């Protein structure tokens, strides 16, 4: 196949805020299982280095908690001084390959399997019964006070500043999937009766406050990206029309790029991944709580068959609502789909499972070596993040358990 058949527009540079990407391909953040004691491991460095060498314009380090209490699981990156040299080693490796590096910064709120250190209950938009806590024993959550809001927004700012110091080119504020900022945005979680609850505009007040403070702190030097759920994917939650209205608020506040995701970790994970987690595609993680959650979800979730571009109908509504740069995410695994997205007016293509299966997929497209990814959307990479080697595709080599036991700076 000649590379003359490739739509060259996807290989053109893209400007997002102060950052120019070499092309329109972004490695989406996918939890990696590649952090130990709050620092990224050598396996994490190698993963992002390979993706950068494989041609992506930017690669995103997933789930960097803005505080120790912001983690959902023990082995996640914490943005603090201890992690700084290891984060810097990772960004330097990515930069040597010519790509940009983004840090996804976030806080889990009540979506956590860890008891909070500073209080008896995990924080959330509203208090009361905690659905996630059924599996962790934390059956209640507490509504954030004004002091809590100030504390956490300050932690996002400090996290963004540390990401800048570590050499990242962008920060991605995770505002989807049922994590803390999403808990404010979604009516599934936000039952407040004050100025932070009720209408969509009120529910957006705290997330927009975080965005504004991060923009003020680093927006002249780093691209500030927002990833959010265009639809919660369940009755009673935000629908795509709400997702379009949310995008308009992000645009008005000055976000540089939106990554359009969907679904919630607890209520609608098939909306997020576009397909079910069949029993034959599950792996044992060795962690009984996680295995139980995966098994229970498989029983309760409706069976959904994968189809390419499964979020396109929702994302089109956002594209029609705003003029700002948008990255489409959801079921992209062929050149035909990529070209269709560019023709639809999306500015970038975010790839998750595909780049786990083939880190060099972008280079293969550019050279004309292939059109379609080998990824089958089996979702086993999701469970693989709990194995000793961290996230990997079952069609290739597993992650290196030895590399995954040492800090990135040791390489």
mmCIF file of C-alpha atoms in Angstrom:
data_model
loop_
_atom_site.group_PDB
_atom_site.id
_atom_site.type_symbol
_atom_site.label_atom_id
_atom_site.label_comp_id
_atom_site.label_asym_id
_atom_site.label_seq_id
_atom_site.Cartn_x
_atom_site.Cartn_y
_atom_site.Cartn_z
ATOM 1 C CA UNK A 1 0.000 0.000 0.000
ATOM 2 C CA UNK A 2 1.357 3.426 -0.884
ATOM 3 C CA UNK A 3 1.381 6.116 1.767
ATOM 4 C CA UNK A 4 -0.199 8.423 -0.813
ATOM 5 C CA UNK A 5 -3.512 6.825 0.220
ATOM 6 C CA UNK A 6 -3.259 8.280 3.734
ATOM 7 C CA UNK A 7 -5.145 11.480 4.509
ATOM 8 C CA UNK A 8 -2.204 13.779 5.246
ATOM 9 C CA UNK A 9 -4.278 16.175 7.362
ATOM 10 C CA UNK A 10 -3.988 13.890 10.386
ATOM 11 C CA UNK A 11 -0.202 14.236 10.163
ATOM 12 C CA UNK A 12 -0.296 18.035 10.139
ATOM 13 C CA UNK A 13 0.768 19.914 13.311
ATOM 14 C CA UNK A 14 -1.910 20.907 15.803
ATOM 15 C CA UNK A 15 -1.777 23.976 18.020
ATOM 16 C CA UNK A 16 -3.374 23.639 21.468
ATOM 17 C CA UNK A 17 -2.766 26.660 23.663
ATOM 18 C CA UNK A 18 0.986 27.259 23.897
ATOM 19 C CA UNK A 19 1.800 23.774 22.559
ATOM 20 C CA UNK A 20 2.181 22.570 18.980
ATOM 21 C CA UNK A 21 1.904 18.825 18.416
ATOM 22 C CA UNK A 22 3.764 17.247 15.500
ATOM 23 C CA UNK A 23 0.579 15.457 14.372
ATOM 24 C CA UNK A 24 -3.035 14.818 15.425
ATOM 25 C CA UNK A 25 -2.527 11.479 17.218
ATOM 26 C CA UNK A 26 -2.741 11.449 21.020
ATOM 27 C CA UNK A 27 -2.181 8.428 23.228
ATOM 28 C CA UNK A 28 -5.214 8.502 25.515
ATOM 29 C CA UNK A 29 -4.648 8.014 29.227
ATOM 30 C CA UNK A 30 -5.180 4.373 30.182
ATOM 31 C CA UNK A 31 -4.509 3.234 33.732
ATOM 32 C CA UNK A 32 -1.184 1.432 33.558
ATOM 33 C CA UNK A 33 -0.553 -0.413 36.817
ATOM 34 C CA UNK A 34 2.948 1.015 36.498
ATOM 35 C CA UNK A 35 3.560 3.037 39.634
ATOM 36 C CA UNK A 36 5.037 1.941 42.949
ATOM 37 C CA UNK A 37 4.850 3.979 46.153
ATOM 38 C CA UNK A 38 3.539 6.945 44.201
ATOM 39 C CA UNK A 39 6.250 7.057 41.533
ATOM 40 C CA UNK A 40 6.158 5.933 37.879
ATOM 41 C CA UNK A 41 8.152 2.803 37.175
ATOM 42 C CA UNK A 42 10.629 1.881 34.504
ATOM 43 C CA UNK A 43 7.822 -0.015 32.768
ATOM 44 C CA UNK A 44 5.801 3.199 32.537
ATOM 45 C CA UNK A 45 8.771 5.010 31.027
ATOM 46 C CA UNK A 46 9.306 2.260 28.455
ATOM 47 C CA UNK A 47 5.608 2.221 27.515
ATOM 48 C CA UNK A 48 5.486 5.942 26.778
ATOM 49 C CA UNK A 49 8.902 5.931 25.135
ATOM 50 C CA UNK A 50 7.735 3.221 22.713
ATOM 51 C CA UNK A 51 4.545 5.114 21.901
ATOM 52 C CA UNK A 52 6.524 8.299 21.266
ATOM 53 C CA UNK A 53 8.994 6.411 19.065
ATOM 54 C CA UNK A 54 6.005 4.889 17.288
ATOM 55 C CA UNK A 55 4.909 8.258 15.983
ATOM 56 C CA UNK A 56 2.222 9.655 18.300
ATOM 57 C CA UNK A 57 2.127 13.422 18.619
ATOM 58 C CA UNK A 58 1.523 13.288 22.362
ATOM 59 C CA UNK A 59 1.344 10.530 24.960
ATOM 60 C CA UNK A 60 -0.582 10.862 28.226
ATOM 61 C CA UNK A 61 0.563 9.483 31.583
ATOM 62 C CA UNK A 62 -2.621 8.243 33.229
ATOM 63 C CA UNK A 63 -3.984 8.990 36.661
ATOM 64 C CA UNK A 64 -1.514 11.253 38.409
ATOM 65 C CA UNK A 65 -3.196 11.949 41.744
ATOM 66 C CA UNK A 66 -2.942 15.494 43.039
ATOM 67 C CA UNK A 67 -2.612 14.117 46.584
ATOM 68 C CA UNK A 68 -2.160 10.766 48.283
ATOM 69 C CA UNK A 69 -5.864 10.848 49.197
ATOM 70 C CA UNK A 70 -6.705 11.450 45.536
ATOM 71 C CA UNK A 71 -5.661 7.935 44.540
ATOM 72 C CA UNK A 72 -8.171 5.192 43.817
ATOM 73 C CA UNK A 73 -5.647 2.362 44.356
ATOM 74 C CA UNK A 74 -2.283 2.184 46.154
ATOM 75 C CA UNK A 75 0.005 1.932 43.136
ATOM 76 C CA UNK A 76 -0.795 5.176 41.341
ATOM 77 C CA UNK A 77 1.412 8.184 40.660
ATOM 78 C CA UNK A 78 1.231 10.947 43.240
ATOM 79 C CA UNK A 79 2.343 14.388 42.124
ATOM 80 C CA UNK A 80 4.845 15.238 44.853
ATOM 81 C CA UNK A 81 8.569 15.851 45.290
ATOM 82 C CA UNK A 82 9.291 12.123 45.577
ATOM 83 C CA UNK A 83 7.881 11.440 42.134
ATOM 84 C CA UNK A 84 9.529 14.439 40.454
ATOM 85 C CA UNK A 85 12.839 12.846 39.278
ATOM 86 C CA UNK A 86 10.989 9.825 37.931
ATOM 87 C CA UNK A 87 8.436 11.955 36.100
ATOM 88 C CA UNK A 88 11.290 13.991 34.647
ATOM 89 C CA UNK A 89 13.005 10.824 33.387
ATOM 90 C CA UNK A 90 9.777 9.827 31.648
ATOM 91 C CA UNK A 91 9.249 13.184 29.929
ATOM 92 C CA UNK A 92 12.871 13.270 28.796
ATOM 93 C CA UNK A 93 12.505 9.826 27.219
ATOM 94 C CA UNK A 94 9.357 10.953 25.373
ATOM 95 C CA UNK A 95 10.996 14.182 24.210
ATOM 96 C CA UNK A 96 14.019 12.318 22.836
ATOM 97 C CA UNK A 97 11.596 10.578 20.481
ATOM 98 C CA UNK A 98 10.083 13.879 19.316
ATOM 99 C CA UNK A 99 6.684 13.641 21.012
ATOM 100 C CA UNK A 100 4.973 15.735 23.657
ATOM 101 C CA UNK A 101 4.042 14.406 27.109
ATOM 102 C CA UNK A 102 0.851 15.107 29.045
ATOM 103 C CA UNK A 103 0.148 14.345 32.700
ATOM 104 C CA UNK A 104 -3.432 13.418 33.508
ATOM 105 C CA UNK A 105 -4.046 15.038 36.894
ATOM 106 C CA UNK A 106 -7.008 14.006 38.966
ATOM 107 C CA UNK A 107 -8.621 13.103 42.280
ATOM 108 C CA UNK A 108 -10.827 10.070 42.842
ATOM 109 C CA UNK A 109 -13.178 11.559 45.415
ATOM 110 C CA UNK A 110 -15.448 8.802 46.679
ATOM 111 C CA UNK A 111 -14.365 6.499 43.839
ATOM 112 C CA UNK A 112 -11.529 4.987 45.836
ATOM 113 C CA UNK A 113 -10.560 1.707 47.425
ATOM 114 C CA UNK A 114 -8.295 3.465 49.945
ATOM 115 C CA UNK A 115 -9.326 4.867 53.319
ATOM 116 C CA UNK A 116 -8.654 8.624 53.462
ATOM 117 C CA UNK A 117 -5.855 9.731 55.751
ATOM 118 C CA UNK A 118 -7.289 13.058 56.812
ATOM 119 C CA UNK A 119 -10.882 12.117 57.636
ATOM 120 C CA UNK A 120 -13.138 9.177 58.327
ATOM 121 C CA UNK A 121 -14.962 9.339 55.001
ATOM 122 C CA UNK A 122 -13.943 9.959 51.368
ATOM 123 C CA UNK A 123 -14.846 13.318 49.875
ATOM 124 C CA UNK A 124 -17.431 13.846 47.153
ATOM 125 C CA UNK A 125 -19.848 16.436 45.831
ATOM 126 C CA UNK A 126 -22.539 15.112 48.173
ATOM 127 C CA UNK A 127 -22.596 13.004 51.305
ATOM 128 C CA UNK A 128 -24.506 9.849 52.088
ATOM 129 C CA UNK A 129 -24.347 6.306 50.778
ATOM 130 C CA UNK A 130 -21.255 5.473 48.719
ATOM 131 C CA UNK A 131 -21.916 2.882 45.998
ATOM 132 C CA UNK A 132 -18.221 2.248 45.431
ATOM 133 C CA UNK A 133 -17.795 1.578 49.112
ATOM 134 C CA UNK A 134 -19.718 -1.680 48.866
ATOM 135 C CA UNK A 135 -16.462 -3.283 47.717
ATOM 136 C CA UNK A 136 -14.106 -1.361 50.009
ATOM 137 C CA UNK A 137 -16.089 -1.118 53.236
ATOM 138 C CA UNK A 138 -16.428 2.686 52.993
ATOM 139 C CA UNK A 139 -20.200 2.748 52.747
ATOM 140 C CA UNK A 140 -20.541 6.496 53.315
ATOM 141 C CA UNK A 141 -19.026 9.618 51.778
ATOM 142 C CA UNK A 142 -18.966 13.226 52.898
ATOM 143 C CA UNK A 143 -19.885 16.398 51.027
ATOM 144 C CA UNK A 144 -17.015 18.778 50.467
ATOM 145 C CA UNK A 145 -17.049 21.993 52.475
ATOM 146 C CA UNK A 146 -15.759 25.338 51.248
ATOM 147 C CA UNK A 147 -12.488 24.550 53.011
ATOM 148 C CA UNK A 148 -12.312 21.202 51.207
ATOM 149 C CA UNK A 149 -12.983 22.870 47.858
ATOM 150 C CA UNK A 150 -10.172 25.357 48.443
ATOM 151 C CA UNK A 151 -7.813 22.590 49.575
ATOM 152 C CA UNK A 152 -8.441 20.338 46.580
ATOM 153 C CA UNK A 153 -8.394 23.113 43.973
ATOM 154 C CA UNK A 154 -5.061 24.181 45.434
ATOM 155 C CA UNK A 155 -3.815 20.609 45.114
ATOM 156 C CA UNK A 156 -4.719 20.641 41.412
ATOM 157 C CA UNK A 157 -2.723 23.848 40.987
ATOM 158 C CA UNK A 158 0.279 22.419 42.811
ATOM 159 C CA UNK A 159 0.024 19.239 40.769
ATOM 160 C CA UNK A 160 0.004 21.225 37.539
ATOM 161 C CA UNK A 161 3.030 23.218 38.644
ATOM 162 C CA UNK A 162 4.910 20.056 39.536
ATOM 163 C CA UNK A 163 4.021 18.594 36.129
ATOM 164 C CA UNK A 164 5.502 21.698 34.544
ATOM 165 C CA UNK A 165 8.651 21.308 36.632
ATOM 166 C CA UNK A 166 8.864 17.652 35.557
ATOM 167 C CA UNK A 167 8.930 18.662 31.899
ATOM 168 C CA UNK A 168 5.396 17.839 30.814
ATOM 169 C CA UNK A 169 4.020 19.821 27.891
ATOM 170 C CA UNK A 170 0.367 19.525 28.922
ATOM 171 C CA UNK A 171 -1.858 18.653 31.835
ATOM 172 C CA UNK A 172 -5.134 16.823 31.338
ATOM 173 C CA UNK A 173 -7.763 17.504 33.994
ATOM 174 C CA UNK A 174 -9.801 14.311 34.331
ATOM 175 C CA UNK A 175 -13.410 15.436 34.694
ATOM 176 C CA UNK A 176 -15.108 12.220 33.603
ATOM 177 C CA UNK A 177 -15.800 8.594 34.469
ATOM 178 C CA UNK A 178 -17.070 9.242 37.999
ATOM 179 C CA UNK A 179 -13.918 10.694 39.578
ATOM 180 C CA UNK A 180 -14.181 13.726 41.871
ATOM 181 C CA UNK A 181 -14.698 16.512 39.325
ATOM 182 C CA UNK A 182 -17.142 14.278 37.468
ATOM 183 C CA UNK A 183 -18.978 13.749 40.765
ATOM 184 C CA UNK A 184 -19.743 17.471 40.719
ATOM 185 C CA UNK A 185 -20.728 17.547 37.050
ATOM 186 C CA UNK A 186 -23.033 14.524 37.101
ATOM 187 C CA UNK A 187 -26.513 14.624 38.653
ATOM 188 C CA UNK A 188 -25.971 10.969 39.551
ATOM 189 C CA UNK A 189 -23.632 12.123 42.324
ATOM 190 C CA UNK A 190 -24.275 15.822 42.852
ATOM 191 C CA UNK A 191 -27.331 16.261 45.067
ATOM 192 C CA UNK A 192 -26.189 19.523 46.651
ATOM 193 C CA UNK A 193 -28.683 22.263 47.451
ATOM 194 C CA UNK A 194 -26.174 25.134 47.532
ATOM 195 C CA UNK A 195 -24.510 27.068 44.725
ATOM 196 C CA UNK A 196 -22.579 23.967 43.617
ATOM 197 C CA UNK A 197 -25.639 21.833 42.922
ATOM 198 C CA UNK A 198 -28.904 21.812 41.018
ATOM 199 C CA UNK A 199 -28.539 23.355 37.552
ATOM 200 C CA UNK A 200 -25.767 22.330 35.174
ATOM 201 C CA UNK A 201 -24.195 25.761 35.576
ATOM 202 C CA UNK A 202 -24.053 25.296 39.338
ATOM 203 C CA UNK A 203 -22.731 21.733 39.067
ATOM 204 C CA UNK A 204 -19.952 23.048 36.830
ATOM 205 C CA UNK A 205 -18.860 25.766 39.259
ATOM 206 C CA UNK A 206 -16.205 23.762 41.068
ATOM 207 C CA UNK A 207 -14.748 22.009 37.977
ATOM 208 C CA UNK A 208 -14.567 25.354 36.184
ATOM 209 C CA UNK A 209 -12.914 26.893 39.244
ATOM 210 C CA UNK A 210 -10.240 24.190 39.100
ATOM 211 C CA UNK A 211 -9.792 24.769 35.361
ATOM 212 C CA UNK A 212 -9.456 28.535 35.809
ATOM 213 C CA UNK A 213 -6.919 28.222 38.608
ATOM 214 C CA UNK A 214 -4.822 25.743 36.628
ATOM 215 C CA UNK A 215 -4.977 27.964 33.539
ATOM 216 C CA UNK A 216 -3.861 30.934 35.610
ATOM 217 C CA UNK A 217 -1.005 28.911 37.090
ATOM 218 C CA UNK A 218 0.427 27.194 33.989
ATOM 219 C CA UNK A 219 -1.753 27.992 30.985
ATOM 220 C CA UNK A 220 0.837 30.230 29.358
ATOM 221 C CA UNK A 221 3.406 27.419 29.444
ATOM 222 C CA UNK A 222 1.433 24.162 29.304
ATOM 223 C CA UNK A 223 -1.567 23.100 27.281
ATOM 224 C CA UNK A 224 -4.509 22.602 29.628
ATOM 225 C CA UNK A 225 -6.767 19.788 28.447
ATOM 226 C CA UNK A 226 -10.095 18.631 29.888
ATOM 227 C CA UNK A 227 -11.228 15.021 29.537
ATOM 228 C CA UNK A 228 -14.869 14.496 30.384
ATOM 229 C CA UNK A 229 -17.858 12.242 29.826
ATOM 230 C CA UNK A 230 -20.019 13.669 27.050
ATOM 231 C CA UNK A 231 -22.746 11.329 28.307
ATOM 232 C CA UNK A 232 -22.903 9.430 31.575
ATOM 233 C CA UNK A 233 -24.520 6.588 29.632
ATOM 234 C CA UNK A 234 -27.233 5.869 32.180
ATOM 235 C CA UNK A 235 -30.722 7.137 32.996
ATOM 236 C CA UNK A 236 -30.647 10.069 35.377
ATOM 237 C CA UNK A 237 -27.168 11.153 34.325
ATOM 238 C CA UNK A 238 -25.927 13.709 31.830
ATOM 239 C CA UNK A 239 -26.899 13.058 28.215
ATOM 240 C CA UNK A 240 -25.108 14.192 25.046
ATOM 241 C CA UNK A 241 -27.080 17.451 24.968
ATOM 242 C CA UNK A 242 -25.692 18.206 28.425
ATOM 243 C CA UNK A 243 -22.257 17.217 27.144
ATOM 244 C CA UNK A 244 -22.530 19.859 24.426
ATOM 245 C CA UNK A 245 -23.524 22.490 27.001
ATOM 246 C CA UNK A 246 -20.594 21.452 29.206
ATOM 247 C CA UNK A 247 -18.237 21.903 26.259
ATOM 248 C CA UNK A 248 -19.498 25.443 25.743
ATOM 249 C CA UNK A 249 -18.674 26.232 29.368
ATOM 250 C CA UNK A 250 -15.181 24.754 28.992
ATOM 251 C CA UNK A 251 -14.659 26.812 25.836
ATOM 252 C CA UNK A 252 -15.798 30.005 27.536
ATOM 253 C CA UNK A 253 -13.415 29.373 30.440
ATOM 254 C CA UNK A 254 -10.458 28.968 28.054
ATOM 255 C CA UNK A 255 -9.616 25.246 27.976
ATOM 256 C CA UNK A 256 -7.154 24.507 25.174
ATOM 257 C CA UNK A 257 -8.471 21.066 24.132
ATOM 258 C CA UNK A 258 -11.281 18.683 25.080
ATOM 259 C CA UNK A 259 -10.901 14.909 25.019
ATOM 260 C CA UNK A 260 -14.385 13.501 24.455
ATOM 261 C CA UNK A 261 -14.986 10.372 26.476
ATOM 262 C CA UNK A 262 -18.167 8.867 27.958
ATOM 263 C CA UNK A 263 -19.491 6.597 30.669
ATOM 264 C CA UNK A 264 -18.954 6.088 34.380
ATOM 265 C CA UNK A 265 -16.757 3.549 36.149
ATOM 266 C CA UNK A 266 -19.560 2.233 38.342
ATOM 267 C CA UNK A 267 -22.767 2.761 36.400
ATOM 268 C CA UNK A 268 -21.907 2.409 32.717
ATOM 269 C CA UNK A 269 -18.469 1.037 31.952
ATOM 270 C CA UNK A 270 -19.655 -0.469 28.638
ATOM 271 C CA UNK A 271 -20.445 3.082 27.505
ATOM 272 C CA UNK A 272 -16.809 3.938 28.179
ATOM 273 C CA UNK A 273 -15.280 0.950 26.381
ATOM 274 C CA UNK A 274 -17.940 0.373 23.763
ATOM 275 C CA UNK A 275 -18.178 -3.338 24.508
ATOM 276 C CA UNK A 276 -18.682 -5.826 27.317
ATOM 277 C CA UNK A 277 -16.038 -7.709 29.261
ATOM 278 C CA UNK A 278 -16.810 -11.337 28.313
ATOM 279 C CA UNK A 279 -15.900 -13.992 30.854
ATOM 280 C CA UNK A 280 -13.417 -15.676 28.527
ATOM 281 C CA UNK A 281 -11.579 -12.384 28.130
ATOM 282 C CA UNK A 282 -11.083 -11.764 31.831
ATOM 283 C CA UNK A 283 -7.838 -12.453 33.624
ATOM 284 C CA UNK A 284 -7.231 -13.093 37.301
ATOM 285 C CA UNK A 285 -5.535 -10.073 38.819
ATOM 286 C CA UNK A 286 -4.613 -11.750 42.093
ATOM 287 C CA UNK A 287 -6.554 -9.024 43.920
ATOM 288 C CA UNK A 288 -9.847 -10.494 45.217
ATOM 289 C CA UNK A 289 -11.646 -7.144 45.458
ATOM 290 C CA UNK A 290 -10.806 -6.193 41.875
ATOM 291 C CA UNK A 291 -11.659 -9.660 40.564
ATOM 292 C CA UNK A 292 -14.997 -9.497 42.371
ATOM 293 C CA UNK A 293 -15.796 -6.071 40.893
ATOM 294 C CA UNK A 294 -14.993 -7.261 37.355
ATOM 295 C CA UNK A 295 -17.069 -10.427 37.819
ATOM 296 C CA UNK A 296 -20.023 -8.528 39.268
ATOM 297 C CA UNK A 297 -19.961 -5.983 36.458
ATOM 298 C CA UNK A 298 -19.952 -8.754 33.880
ATOM 299 C CA UNK A 299 -23.126 -10.135 35.431
ATOM 300 C CA UNK A 300 -24.940 -6.803 35.791
ATOM 301 C CA UNK A 301 -23.931 -4.944 32.619
ATOM 302 C CA UNK A 302 -25.877 -5.617 29.404
ATOM 303 C CA UNK A 303 -23.882 -7.422 26.733
ATOM 304 C CA UNK A 304 -22.629 -4.887 24.184
ATOM 305 C CA UNK A 305 -20.845 -5.763 20.962
ATOM 306 C CA UNK A 306 -17.996 -3.506 19.868
ATOM 307 C CA UNK A 307 -18.422 -1.260 16.856
ATOM 308 C CA UNK A 308 -15.972 1.287 15.531
ATOM 309 C CA UNK A 309 -16.551 4.938 16.416
ATOM 310 C CA UNK A 310 -19.127 3.962 19.026
ATOM 311 C CA UNK A 311 -19.172 7.476 20.540
ATOM 312 C CA UNK A 312 -19.406 9.396 17.279
ATOM 313 C CA UNK A 313 -23.110 10.247 17.517
ATOM 314 C CA UNK A 314 -22.577 11.842 20.933
ATOM 315 C CA UNK A 315 -19.347 13.586 19.967
ATOM 316 C CA UNK A 316 -20.912 15.142 16.870
ATOM 317 C CA UNK A 317 -23.209 17.125 19.163
ATOM 318 C CA UNK A 318 -20.177 18.602 20.892
ATOM 319 C CA UNK A 319 -18.505 19.370 17.568
ATOM 320 C CA UNK A 320 -21.601 21.293 16.495
ATOM 321 C CA UNK A 321 -21.673 23.256 19.751
ATOM 322 C CA UNK A 322 -18.107 24.654 19.951
ATOM 323 C CA UNK A 323 -15.272 25.863 17.758
ATOM 324 C CA UNK A 324 -12.398 24.911 20.085
ATOM 325 C CA UNK A 325 -10.077 21.945 19.391
ATOM 326 C CA UNK A 326 -11.611 18.527 20.094
ATOM 327 C CA UNK A 327 -9.995 15.112 20.330
ATOM 328 C CA UNK A 328 -12.288 12.223 19.466
ATOM 329 C CA UNK A 329 -11.944 9.094 21.620
ATOM 330 C CA UNK A 330 -13.831 5.821 21.261
ATOM 331 C CA UNK A 331 -13.438 2.869 18.933
ATOM 332 C CA UNK A 332 -10.846 4.138 16.458
ATOM 333 C CA UNK A 333 -8.954 1.200 14.975
ATOM 334 C CA UNK A 334 -8.656 1.780 11.240
ATOM 335 C CA UNK A 335 -7.477 4.352 8.739
ATOM 336 C CA UNK A 336 -11.012 4.576 7.383
ATOM 337 C CA UNK A 337 -12.296 5.667 10.796
ATOM 338 C CA UNK A 338 -9.482 8.188 11.228
ATOM 339 C CA UNK A 339 -10.160 9.786 7.866
ATOM 340 C CA UNK A 340 -13.883 9.885 8.632
ATOM 341 C CA UNK A 341 -13.209 11.742 11.883
ATOM 342 C CA UNK A 342 -11.019 14.308 10.179
ATOM 343 C CA UNK A 343 -13.729 14.862 7.582
ATOM 344 C CA UNK A 344 -16.229 15.370 10.427
ATOM 345 C CA UNK A 345 -14.162 18.281 11.750
ATOM 346 C CA UNK A 346 -12.443 16.729 14.759
ATOM 347 C CA UNK A 347 -8.977 18.120 15.392
ATOM 348 C CA UNK A 348 -7.229 15.113 16.932
ATOM 349 C CA UNK A 349 -7.651 11.376 17.379
ATOM 350 C CA UNK A 350 -7.105 9.849 20.825
ATOM 351 C CA UNK A 351 -6.073 6.181 20.815
ATOM 352 C CA UNK A 352 -5.993 3.927 23.868
ATOM 353 C CA UNK A 353 -6.194 0.169 23.318
ATOM 354 C CA UNK A 354 -4.820 0.453 19.787
ATOM 355 C CA UNK A 355 -1.506 1.919 20.974
ATOM 356 C CA UNK A 356 -1.209 -0.686 23.708
ATOM 357 C CA UNK A 357 -1.542 -3.333 21.000
ATOM 358 C CA UNK A 358 0.736 -1.536 18.507
ATOM 359 C CA UNK A 359 2.804 1.338 19.913
ATOM 360 C CA UNK A 360 4.079 2.003 16.362
ATOM 361 C CA UNK A 361 0.629 2.100 14.744
ATOM 362 C CA UNK A 362 1.008 5.786 13.795
ATOM 363 C CA UNK A 363 4.288 5.161 11.991
ATOM 364 C CA UNK A 364 2.744 2.172 10.209
ATOM 365 C CA UNK A 365 -0.081 4.384 8.983
ATOM 366 C CA UNK A 366 2.303 7.086 7.816
ATOM 367 C CA UNK A 367 4.462 4.619 5.893
ATOM 368 C CA UNK A 368 1.502 2.799 4.413
ATOM 369 C CA UNK A 369 2.507 -0.475 6.091
ATOM 370 C CA UNK A 370 -1.011 -1.021 7.403
ATOM 371 C CA UNK A 371 -4.490 0.432 7.566
ATOM 372 C CA UNK A 372 -6.183 -1.495 10.370
ATOM 373 C CA UNK A 373 -4.967 -2.124 13.912
ATOM 374 C CA UNK A 374 -4.528 -5.623 15.270
ATOM 375 C CA UNK A 375 -6.519 -4.570 18.362
ATOM 376 C CA UNK A 376 -9.655 -6.695 18.813
ATOM 377 C CA UNK A 377 -11.196 -4.532 21.566
ATOM 378 C CA UNK A 378 -11.281 -7.598 23.844
ATOM 379 C CA UNK A 379 -10.660 -5.346 26.880
ATOM 380 C CA UNK A 380 -8.242 -7.747 28.538
ATOM 381 C CA UNK A 381 -5.686 -4.929 28.702
ATOM 382 C CA UNK A 382 -7.929 -3.341 31.355
ATOM 383 C CA UNK A 383 -7.484 -6.257 33.737
ATOM 384 C CA UNK A 384 -3.801 -6.639 32.790
ATOM 385 C CA UNK A 385 -2.998 -3.412 34.616
ATOM 386 C CA UNK A 386 -3.322 -5.350 37.893
ATOM 387 C CA UNK A 387 -0.704 -7.942 36.916
ATOM 388 C CA UNK A 388 2.993 -7.640 37.982
ATOM 389 C CA UNK A 389 4.063 -6.228 34.617
ATOM 390 C CA UNK A 390 1.270 -3.669 34.351
ATOM 391 C CA UNK A 391 -0.927 -2.911 31.376
ATOM 392 C CA UNK A 392 -0.192 -4.718 28.139
ATOM 393 C CA UNK A 393 -1.975 -6.230 25.167
ATOM 394 C CA UNK A 394 -2.539 -9.991 25.312
ATOM 395 C CA UNK A 395 -1.582 -10.199 21.629
ATOM 396 C CA UNK A 396 1.976 -9.145 22.453
ATOM 397 C CA UNK A 397 4.555 -9.461 25.193
ATOM 398 C CA UNK A 398 3.403 -8.857 28.780
ATOM 399 C CA UNK A 399 4.809 -5.936 30.703
ATOM 400 C CA UNK A 400 8.214 -6.411 32.300
ATOM 401 C CA UNK A 401 7.651 -7.191 35.986
ATOM 402 C CA UNK A 402 11.253 -6.333 36.874
ATOM 403 C CA UNK A 403 11.039 -2.923 35.192
ATOM 404 C CA UNK A 404 7.711 -2.450 36.914
ATOM 405 C CA UNK A 405 9.360 -2.831 40.307
ATOM 406 C CA UNK A 406 11.840 0.052 39.964
ATOM 407 C CA UNK A 407 11.445 3.802 39.573
ATOM 408 C CA UNK A 408 11.697 5.392 36.133
ATOM 409 C CA UNK A 409 14.759 7.417 37.147
ATOM 410 C CA UNK A 410 16.750 4.246 37.763
ATOM 411 C CA UNK A 411 16.942 3.460 34.021
#
